[in-house]
Amino acid sequence: MREFIDTALVAVAGRDGTPLHLVFPQVFARNAAALRNVLSARGVEHRLCYAHKVNRSQAFVREACRLGIDIDIASAGELDSALGAGFPPTRIEATGPKGERFLRRLLAENVTINVDNRWELDRIIALAGHPAPILLRVSGFPGTAASRFGIPADEIDTLWPLLAANRDRVALRGLSFHLDTGEHRDRLRAVTTCLTLLESAWNAGLSPDVLDIGGGLRQVFTADPGAYDTYTRVLRTALLGDGRPLTWAGATFGYRVGDGSVHGIPVFHKYANTVPATAALAALLEAEIPGNHRSLAAILTDNLLQLWLEPGKAIADHAGITVAAVEFCKDLPDGTVLVNLDLSRDQVTPADQETLVDPLLVPAQPPPEHPAPLGVFLAGRLCLERDMISNRAVRLPFRPRPGDLLVFPNTAGYHSDLSAGTAAMHPLPRRLAVTRDRSTFTAGPDAGHRPAEEGPCAPTTTSPN
Ligand SMILES: *Cc1c(COP(=O)(O)O)cnc(C)c1O
């Protein structure tokens, strides 16, 4: 990534213009292979489903198809994208809330449906003309935060008679969960509950053989998590009014200031995480299941169970950057410097949480002879007060000039796409897929990306990006 930024980025931005999302399918492939190795090394039969919602990239979907991994889709648009990239319906799983029309389509395609609620299950039973493969999504685990998704764990076993009576319409493949927290403890608790429920399904005459642990494996954004501890400490001090404000318009990022101190916890994404997804997955497989005295991996293999997982951000980790150009700088009367970019906040920010990874300043012309570092706020291109790309002061090595580039690292996991819109008729940033052959980088349209190697995949259409 560094090599691309240092040697090829300015030329690509000059040729294709800005703003740009650049995705790196080879990095995506490496991440997926690393997760698969963790499972294979322990003899665990598995199905890895790339969670499409993390990014709109077609290159990623094609790469996933070529790698032979499966895909988790959560909308009709994502279903089209997966089918267009060559995924056969047998390699597609549908999660998330689904309406009647989408359900009918999933049944017609015979995609595995991860059932969110009782209404969905009843509709599937009413509509299916053949045994539709389903998973039941379980939630409401003891000690875990409430979720709007899934069927409460203590109601699941009341469904066995219904499923047993409708075998001609639903084929229960297994149970699933997806936790937002990413905490090992929470995941282990959910696994333990689901294993007990799988056993009760067998006792009721059903034969599910899948445990789906969802996504939630974290990314590693930084080599130096210490910088974040320093930042939050300094931020807390600044919020108390000591020194220059570090935030725009009094933003507190979830902290509460009162009685001369700062309370609460900030709403930042876990940018300081240092545990790679592979290590978190290995730890789960090796964890002893309470009351069973065997590791999860041993329980899975001994009982011929398959482990399914739906990682999104972990497969997209470091597989994308976002590039914007500086339009102009603006000096406010109090000395604050605003750097206006040709990008908007929602195109580089996860679910409106503040991005804490600093952008890199890449000069499009020779850098100043005597660079003077300064703190600035990054402003977006929308005529909305809230379109601030950073609500925190960002340190740059020198005052940027119009045309200089800012590179936002590691944006492929939710930062570039989850909430991106086209307000004020600005088109979405273009997306290019960057590949490297030895030391040569090639950047071409994302939708035109073809994986270098053949795989179990036959793309049928080119869907719009
Ligand atoms: C979003 C989502 C995922 C992917 O989550 P990550 O945290 O990106 O790994 C997987 N499964 C379901 C049901 C989801 O909603």
Coordinates of C-alpha atoms and ligand atoms in Angstrom, one line a residue:
M1 CA 0.0 0.0 0.0
R2 CA 2.8 2.3 1.0
E3 CA 4.7 1.5 -2.2
F4 CA 1.6 2.3 -4.3
I5 CA 1.0 5.6 -2.5
D6 CA 4.7 6.6 -2.9
T7 CA 5.1 5.6 -6.5
A8 CA 1.8 5.4 -8.4
L9 CA -0.9 7.3 -6.6
V10 CA -0.3 10.9 -8.0
A11 CA -0.4 9.6 -11.5
V12 CA -3.6 7.6 -11.0
A13 CA -5.3 10.6 -9.3
G14 CA -4.1 12.8 -12.2
R15 CA -5.5 10.4 -14.8
D16 CA -8.8 9.4 -13.1
G17 CA -9.5 12.5 -11.0
T18 CA -10.7 12.6 -7.4
P19 CA -12.4 11.6 -5.2
L20 CA -11.5 7.9 -5.5
H21 CA -12.0 4.7 -3.6
L22 CA -9.1 2.4 -4.4
V23 CA -9.7 -1.3 -3.6
F24 CA -6.9 -3.9 -3.6
P25 CA -8.4 -7.3 -4.4
Q26 CA -5.1 -9.1 -3.8
V27 CA -5.1 -7.9 -0.2
F28 CA -8.7 -9.1 0.1
A29 CA -7.7 -12.5 -1.2
R30 CA -4.8 -12.7 1.2
N31 CA -7.1 -11.9 4.2
A32 CA -9.6 -14.5 3.1
A33 CA -6.9 -17.2 2.7
A34 CA -5.5 -16.4 6.1
L35 CA -8.9 -17.0 7.8
R36 CA -9.4 -20.2 5.8
N37 CA -6.0 -21.5 6.9
V38 CA -7.0 -21.1 10.6
L39 CA -10.0 -23.3 10.0
S40 CA -8.3 -25.9 7.8
A41 CA -5.3 -26.2 10.1
R42 CA -7.7 -27.4 12.8
G43 CA -9.6 -29.8 10.5
V44 CA -12.8 -27.8 10.9
E45 CA -15.2 -28.2 8.1
H46 CA -16.3 -24.7 7.2
R47 CA -18.0 -22.3 4.9
L48 CA -16.6 -18.8 4.8
C49 CA -19.2 -16.2 3.6
Y50 CA -17.9 -12.8 2.7
A51 CA -20.3 -10.2 4.0
H52 CA -21.0 -8.1 1.0
K53 CA -22.4 -5.1 2.8
V54 CA -19.0 -4.0 4.0
N55 CA -18.2 -2.6 0.5
R56 CA -19.9 -2.1 -2.8
S57 CA -16.9 -3.3 -4.8
Q58 CA -17.5 -5.7 -7.6
A59 CA -13.8 -6.6 -7.6
F60 CA -14.1 -8.0 -4.1
V61 CA -17.2 -10.1 -5.0
R62 CA -15.4 -11.5 -8.1
E63 CA -12.3 -12.2 -6.1
A64 CA -14.4 -14.0 -3.5
C65 CA -16.1 -16.0 -6.2
R66 CA -12.8 -17.0 -7.7
L67 CA -11.3 -17.9 -4.3
G68 CA -14.1 -20.4 -3.8
I69 CA -15.5 -18.8 -0.7
D70 CA -19.2 -18.0 -0.4
I71 CA -21.1 -14.8 0.1
D72 CA -23.5 -13.3 2.6
I73 CA -26.0 -10.9 1.0
A74 CA -28.5 -8.6 2.7
S75 CA -30.4 -7.0 -0.1
A76 CA -31.8 -7.6 -3.6
G77 CA -29.0 -5.4 -4.9
E78 CA -26.3 -7.5 -3.2
L79 CA -28.0 -10.6 -4.5
D80 CA -27.8 -9.2 -8.1
S81 CA -24.2 -8.3 -7.6
A82 CA -23.3 -11.8 -6.3
L83 CA -25.2 -13.6 -9.2
G84 CA -23.6 -11.2 -11.7
A85 CA -20.1 -12.1 -10.4
G86 CA -20.8 -15.7 -11.1
F87 CA -21.9 -17.0 -7.7
P88 CA -24.3 -19.9 -8.0
P89 CA -27.3 -19.6 -5.6
T90 CA -25.9 -22.6 -3.6
R91 CA -22.9 -20.4 -2.6
I92 CA -25.1 -17.5 -1.4
E93 CA -26.6 -16.9 2.1
A94 CA -29.1 -14.2 2.9
T95 CA -29.0 -12.4 6.2
G96 CA -30.6 -9.3 7.7
P97 CA -34.3 -8.2 7.8
K98 CA -36.2 -9.3 4.7
G99 CA -39.6 -8.2 3.3
E100 CA -42.1 -10.3 1.4
R101 CA -40.8 -9.5 -2.1
F102 CA -37.1 -10.3 -1.2
L103 CA -38.2 -13.5 0.5
R104 CA -40.0 -14.7 -2.6
R105 CA -37.0 -14.0 -4.7
L106 CA -34.7 -15.9 -2.3
L107 CA -37.0 -18.9 -2.4
A108 CA -37.2 -18.8 -6.2
E109 CA -33.3 -18.7 -6.3
N110 CA -33.1 -21.4 -3.6
V111 CA -30.6 -19.3 -1.6
T112 CA -29.9 -20.3 2.0
I113 CA -32.0 -18.0 4.2
N114 CA -30.8 -17.0 7.6
V115 CA -34.2 -16.4 9.3
D116 CA -34.4 -13.3 11.4
N117 CA -37.8 -13.7 13.0
R118 CA -41.0 -15.7 13.4
W119 CA -42.9 -13.7 10.6
E120 CA -40.1 -14.7 8.1
L121 CA -40.3 -18.3 9.1
D122 CA -44.1 -18.4 8.7
R123 CA -43.9 -16.7 5.3
I124 CA -41.2 -19.2 4.1
I125 CA -43.4 -22.1 5.3
A126 CA -46.4 -20.6 3.5
L127 CA -44.5 -19.8 0.2
A128 CA -41.9 -22.5 -0.2
G129 CA -42.6 -25.1 -2.9
H130 CA -39.6 -27.3 -1.9
P131 CA -37.5 -27.7 1.3
A132 CA -35.9 -24.3 1.6
P133 CA -32.5 -24.3 3.3
I134 CA -32.6 -22.1 6.4
L135 CA -30.7 -21.1 9.4
L136 CA -32.3 -19.6 12.5
R137 CA -30.6 -16.5 13.8
V138 CA -30.5 -16.6 17.6
S139 CA -30.2 -13.6 19.8
G140 CA -30.8 -12.6 23.4
F141 CA -27.9 -14.4 24.9
P142 CA -27.5 -14.1 28.7
G143 CA -25.2 -11.1 29.5
T144 CA -25.1 -9.8 26.0
A145 CA -26.7 -6.5 24.9
A146 CA -30.2 -6.6 23.5
S147 CA -30.4 -6.8 19.7
R148 CA -33.2 -5.9 17.2
F149 CA -32.2 -9.0 15.2
G150 CA -32.8 -12.7 15.6
I151 CA -35.1 -14.9 17.6
P152 CA -34.7 -15.0 21.4
A153 CA -32.6 -17.9 22.5
D154 CA -35.3 -19.1 25.0
E155 CA -37.9 -19.3 22.2
I156 CA -35.9 -21.2 19.7
D157 CA -36.7 -24.7 21.0
T158 CA -40.5 -24.0 20.8
L159 CA -40.0 -23.9 17.0
W160 CA -38.9 -27.6 16.7
P161 CA -42.4 -29.0 16.3
L162 CA -43.2 -26.5 13.6
L163 CA -40.0 -27.2 11.7
A164 CA -40.5 -31.0 12.1
A165 CA -44.1 -30.8 10.8
N166 CA -43.0 -28.8 7.7
R167 CA -40.0 -30.7 6.4
D168 CA -41.4 -30.5 2.9
R169 CA -41.0 -26.7 3.1
V170 CA -38.1 -25.9 5.3
A171 CA -34.8 -27.7 5.8
L172 CA -33.2 -26.5 9.0
R173 CA -29.4 -26.4 8.2
G174 CA -28.4 -24.9 11.6
L175 CA -28.3 -22.0 14.0
S176 CA -26.5 -18.7 13.6
F177 CA -25.7 -15.5 15.5
H178 CA -24.0 -12.2 14.7
L179 CA -22.7 -10.0 17.5
D180 CA -21.7 -6.4 17.1
T181 CA -19.3 -6.4 20.0
G182 CA -16.5 -8.6 18.7
E183 CA -15.7 -9.7 22.3
H184 CA -14.3 -13.2 22.7
R185 CA -16.4 -13.7 25.9
D186 CA -19.7 -12.7 24.2
R187 CA -18.9 -15.0 21.2
L188 CA -18.1 -17.9 23.4
R189 CA -21.3 -17.5 25.4
A190 CA -23.3 -17.4 22.1
V191 CA -21.5 -20.5 20.8
T192 CA -22.3 -22.4 24.0
T193 CA -26.0 -21.5 23.9
C194 CA -26.2 -22.5 20.2
L195 CA -24.5 -25.9 20.8
T196 CA -27.0 -26.7 23.5
L197 CA -29.9 -25.7 21.1
L198 CA -28.4 -27.8 18.3
E199 CA -28.5 -30.8 20.6
S200 CA -32.1 -30.1 21.5
A201 CA -33.0 -29.9 17.8
W202 CA -31.5 -33.4 17.3
N203 CA -33.5 -34.7 20.3
A204 CA -36.6 -33.3 18.6
G205 CA -35.8 -35.3 15.4
L206 CA -34.3 -32.6 13.3
S207 CA -30.7 -32.9 11.9
P208 CA -29.0 -29.4 11.7
D209 CA -25.3 -29.6 11.2
V210 CA -24.3 -25.9 11.0
L211 CA -23.1 -23.5 13.6
D212 CA -22.8 -20.0 12.0
I213 CA -20.9 -17.5 14.2
G214 CA -21.5 -14.5 12.0
G215 CA -18.9 -11.7 11.6
G216 CA -17.5 -9.2 14.0
L217 CA -13.8 -10.2 13.7
R218 CA -11.9 -7.0 14.0
Q219 CA -9.5 -5.1 11.9
V220 CA -6.0 -4.0 12.9
F221 CA -5.7 -0.3 12.0
T222 CA -2.5 0.6 13.5
A223 CA 0.9 -0.7 14.5
D224 CA 1.0 1.6 17.5
P225 CA -2.1 1.5 19.7
G226 CA -0.3 3.6 22.2
A227 CA -1.0 6.7 20.0
Y228 CA -4.7 6.2 20.7
D229 CA -4.3 6.1 24.4
T230 CA -2.2 9.3 24.2
Y231 CA -4.9 10.9 22.0
T232 CA -7.8 10.1 24.2
R233 CA -5.9 11.3 27.3
V234 CA -5.0 14.6 25.5
L235 CA -8.6 14.9 24.2
R236 CA -10.0 14.6 27.7
T237 CA -7.7 17.3 28.9
A238 CA -8.7 19.5 26.0
L239 CA -12.4 19.0 26.7
L240 CA -11.9 20.4 30.1
G241 CA -10.8 23.7 28.4
D242 CA -7.1 23.4 29.0
G243 CA -5.3 24.7 25.9
R244 CA -6.6 24.9 22.3
P245 CA -9.8 23.1 21.6
L246 CA -9.1 19.8 19.7
T247 CA -12.6 19.4 18.4
W248 CA -14.9 21.3 16.1
A249 CA -17.9 23.1 17.5
G250 CA -17.7 21.6 20.9
A251 CA -17.9 17.9 19.7
T252 CA -17.3 15.5 22.6
F253 CA -17.5 12.1 20.9
G254 CA -19.7 10.7 23.6
Y255 CA -17.8 12.0 26.5
R256 CA -19.7 14.0 29.0
V257 CA -18.1 17.0 30.7
G258 CA -19.2 18.0 34.2
D259 CA -18.0 18.7 37.7
G260 CA -14.6 19.6 36.4
S261 CA -14.0 16.1 34.9
V262 CA -14.7 14.1 31.8
H263 CA -17.1 11.1 32.1
G264 CA -18.3 8.2 30.0
I265 CA -16.7 6.3 27.1
P266 CA -16.2 7.7 23.6
V267 CA -18.2 6.3 20.7
F268 CA -15.1 5.5 18.6
H269 CA -14.7 2.4 16.6
K270 CA -12.1 0.0 18.1
Y271 CA -9.2 1.6 16.2
A272 CA -6.6 0.5 18.8
N273 CA -7.4 -3.2 18.4
T274 CA -4.2 -5.2 18.1
V275 CA -5.6 -8.8 17.8
P276 CA -5.8 -9.9 14.2
A277 CA -8.9 -11.6 13.0
T278 CA -7.0 -14.9 12.5
A279 CA -5.9 -14.8 16.2
A280 CA -9.4 -14.1 17.4
L281 CA -10.8 -17.0 15.3
A282 CA -8.0 -19.3 16.5
A283 CA -8.7 -18.4 20.1
L284 CA -12.4 -19.2 19.7
L285 CA -11.7 -22.5 18.1
E286 CA -9.3 -23.5 20.9
A287 CA -11.5 -22.2 23.7
E288 CA -12.9 -24.9 26.0
I289 CA -16.7 -24.9 25.9
P290 CA -18.0 -24.6 29.5
G291 CA -19.5 -27.8 30.7
N292 CA -18.0 -29.8 27.9
H293 CA -14.2 -29.9 28.6
R294 CA -13.4 -30.0 24.9
S295 CA -12.4 -27.2 22.5
L296 CA -14.9 -25.8 20.1
A297 CA -12.8 -27.2 17.2
A298 CA -12.9 -30.7 18.8
I299 CA -16.7 -30.5 19.4
L300 CA -17.3 -29.5 15.8
T301 CA -15.1 -32.2 14.3
D302 CA -16.3 -34.9 16.7
N303 CA -20.0 -34.2 15.9
L304 CA -19.5 -33.6 12.2
L305 CA -20.7 -30.0 12.5
Q306 CA -19.7 -27.3 10.0
L307 CA -18.7 -23.9 11.1
W308 CA -20.0 -21.1 9.0
L309 CA -18.7 -17.5 9.4
E310 CA -19.7 -14.2 7.8
P311 CA -16.7 -11.9 8.1
G312 CA -17.0 -8.5 6.4
K313 CA -14.5 -6.0 7.8
A314 CA -11.8 -8.6 8.6
I315 CA -11.6 -9.6 4.9
A316 CA -11.6 -6.0 3.8
D317 CA -8.9 -5.0 6.3
H318 CA -6.3 -2.8 4.6
A319 CA -7.8 -3.7 1.2
G320 CA -8.9 -0.1 0.4
I321 CA -7.9 3.6 0.6
T322 CA -9.9 6.7 -0.2
V323 CA -8.3 9.6 -1.9
A324 CA -9.5 13.2 -1.9
A325 CA -8.0 16.4 -3.3
V326 CA -7.7 19.7 -1.4
E327 CA -9.9 22.4 -2.9
F328 CA -8.8 25.3 -0.7
C329 CA -7.9 26.3 2.8
K330 CA -9.9 28.8 4.8
D331 CA -8.7 30.7 7.9
L332 CA -11.3 31.5 10.5
P333 CA -11.0 34.6 12.6
D334 CA -9.9 32.6 15.7
G335 CA -6.9 31.1 13.8
T336 CA -8.7 27.8 13.0
V337 CA -7.7 26.4 9.6
L338 CA -10.3 24.5 7.6
V339 CA -9.1 22.3 4.7
N340 CA -11.9 21.8 2.2
L341 CA -11.9 18.5 0.3
D342 CA -13.8 17.2 -2.8
L343 CA -15.3 14.5 -0.6
S344 CA -18.1 14.3 2.0
R345 CA -18.1 12.9 5.5
D346 CA -20.4 9.9 4.8
Q347 CA -18.0 8.7 2.1
V348 CA -15.1 8.1 4.4
T349 CA -16.7 7.6 7.8
P350 CA -18.3 4.4 9.4
A351 CA -21.9 5.0 10.4
D352 CA -21.1 8.6 11.3
Q353 CA -18.6 7.8 13.9
E354 CA -15.4 9.9 13.9
T355 CA -12.6 8.3 11.9
L356 CA -9.5 8.3 14.1
V357 CA -6.9 7.2 11.6
D358 CA -5.0 10.2 10.3
P359 CA -5.0 10.9 6.6
L360 CA -1.7 11.1 4.8
L361 CA -0.8 14.2 2.9
V362 CA 0.5 13.4 -0.5
P363 CA 1.8 16.6 -2.3
A364 CA 0.8 16.8 -6.0
Q365 CA 3.7 19.3 -6.4
P366 CA 7.1 19.6 -4.7
P367 CA 6.5 20.0 -0.9
P368 CA 7.4 23.4 0.7
E369 CA 11.0 24.0 1.4
H370 CA 10.4 24.8 5.1
P371 CA 7.4 22.6 6.1
A372 CA 5.5 23.9 9.2
P373 CA 3.3 21.3 10.8
L374 CA -0.2 22.5 11.8
G375 CA -3.5 21.3 13.1
V376 CA -6.5 21.6 10.8
F377 CA -10.1 20.5 10.5
L378 CA -11.1 18.7 7.3
A379 CA -14.3 20.1 5.7
G380 CA -16.5 18.3 3.2
R381 CA -18.0 19.5 -0.1
L382 CA -21.7 19.6 1.0
C383 CA -23.3 22.9 1.9
L384 CA -24.3 21.4 5.3
E385 CA -22.7 22.6 8.6
R386 CA -22.4 19.0 9.7
D387 CA -20.4 17.9 6.6
M388 CA -17.1 18.0 8.5
I389 CA -14.9 15.1 7.5
S390 CA -13.1 15.5 10.8
N391 CA -14.6 17.0 13.9
R392 CA -11.3 16.6 15.5
A393 CA -8.1 18.5 14.8
V394 CA -5.9 16.6 12.3
R395 CA -2.2 17.2 12.3
L396 CA -0.6 17.7 8.8
P397 CA 3.1 18.1 8.1
F398 CA 2.5 21.4 6.2
R399 CA -0.4 23.6 5.0
P400 CA -1.8 21.8 2.0
R401 CA -2.1 23.5 -1.4
P402 CA -5.1 23.2 -3.8
G403 CA -4.6 19.9 -5.7
D404 CA -2.6 18.2 -2.9
L405 CA -4.0 14.8 -2.1
L406 CA -5.2 13.4 1.3
V407 CA -5.2 9.6 1.5
F408 CA -7.5 8.0 4.1
P409 CA -6.1 4.6 4.9
N410 CA -8.0 1.4 5.4
T411 CA -11.4 2.5 4.3
A412 CA -12.7 -0.6 2.6
G413 CA -14.4 -1.9 5.7
Y414 CA -17.5 0.2 6.0
H415 CA -15.8 3.5 5.9
S416 CA -16.3 4.2 2.2
D417 CA -19.8 2.7 1.6
L418 CA -22.1 2.0 4.6
S419 CA -23.7 5.4 4.7
A420 CA -22.5 7.0 1.5
G421 CA -25.0 9.1 -0.3
T422 CA -25.3 11.4 -3.3
A423 CA -26.6 14.6 -1.6
A424 CA -26.5 17.8 -3.6
M425 CA -26.2 15.6 -6.7
H426 CA -22.5 14.9 -6.1
P427 CA -21.8 11.5 -7.7
L428 CA -20.3 8.9 -5.4
P429 CA -16.5 8.7 -5.6
R430 CA -15.3 6.5 -8.4
R431 CA -13.9 3.1 -7.5
L432 CA -10.8 1.6 -9.0
A433 CA -9.3 -1.8 -8.4
V434 CA -5.6 -1.7 -8.0
T435 CA -3.5 -4.8 -8.6
R436 CA 0.2 -5.4 -8.5
D437 CA 2.2 -7.6 -10.8
R438 CA 5.8 -7.8 -9.4
S439 CA 6.4 -4.1 -8.9
T440 CA 4.0 -2.7 -11.5
F441 CA 0.6 -1.4 -10.3
T442 CA -2.4 -1.3 -12.5
A443 CA -5.5 0.7 -11.6
G444 CA -8.7 0.0 -13.6
P445 CA -12.5 0.3 -13.1
D446 CA -13.6 -1.8 -10.2
A447 CA -16.5 -3.3 -12.2
G448 CA -14.1 -4.4 -14.9
H449 CA -11.7 -6.3 -12.5
R450 CA -11.0 -9.9 -13.5
P451 CA -9.1 -12.1 -11.0
A452 CA -5.8 -13.1 -12.3
E453 CA -6.3 -16.8 -11.7
E454 CA -9.1 -19.0 -12.8
G455 CA -11.6 -20.1 -10.1
P456 CA -14.9 -21.9 -9.6
C457 CA -16.7 -19.0 -11.0
A458 CA -18.3 -17.7 -14.3
P459 CA -19.2 -14.1 -14.3
T460 CA -22.4 -13.5 -16.3
T461 CA -23.0 -9.7 -16.3
T462 CA -21.3 -6.5 -15.4
S463 CA -23.3 -4.8 -12.8
P464 CA -23.1 -1.1 -12.4
N465 CA -20.8 0.1 -9.6
Ligands
LIG1 C1 -22.7 -7.0 9.1 C2 -22.9 -8.4 9.3 C3 -21.8 -9.3 9.1 C4 -20.4 -8.8 8.9 O1 -19.9 -8.2 10.1 P1 -18.4 -7.7 10.2 O2 -18.3 -7.1 11.5 O3 -18.1 -6.8 9.1 O4 -17.5 -9.0 10.1 C5 -22.0 -10.6 9.2 N1 -23.3 -11.1 9.5 C6 -24.3 -10.3 9.6 C7 -25.7 -10.9 9.9 C8 -24.2 -8.9 9.5 O5 -25.3 -8.2 9.7

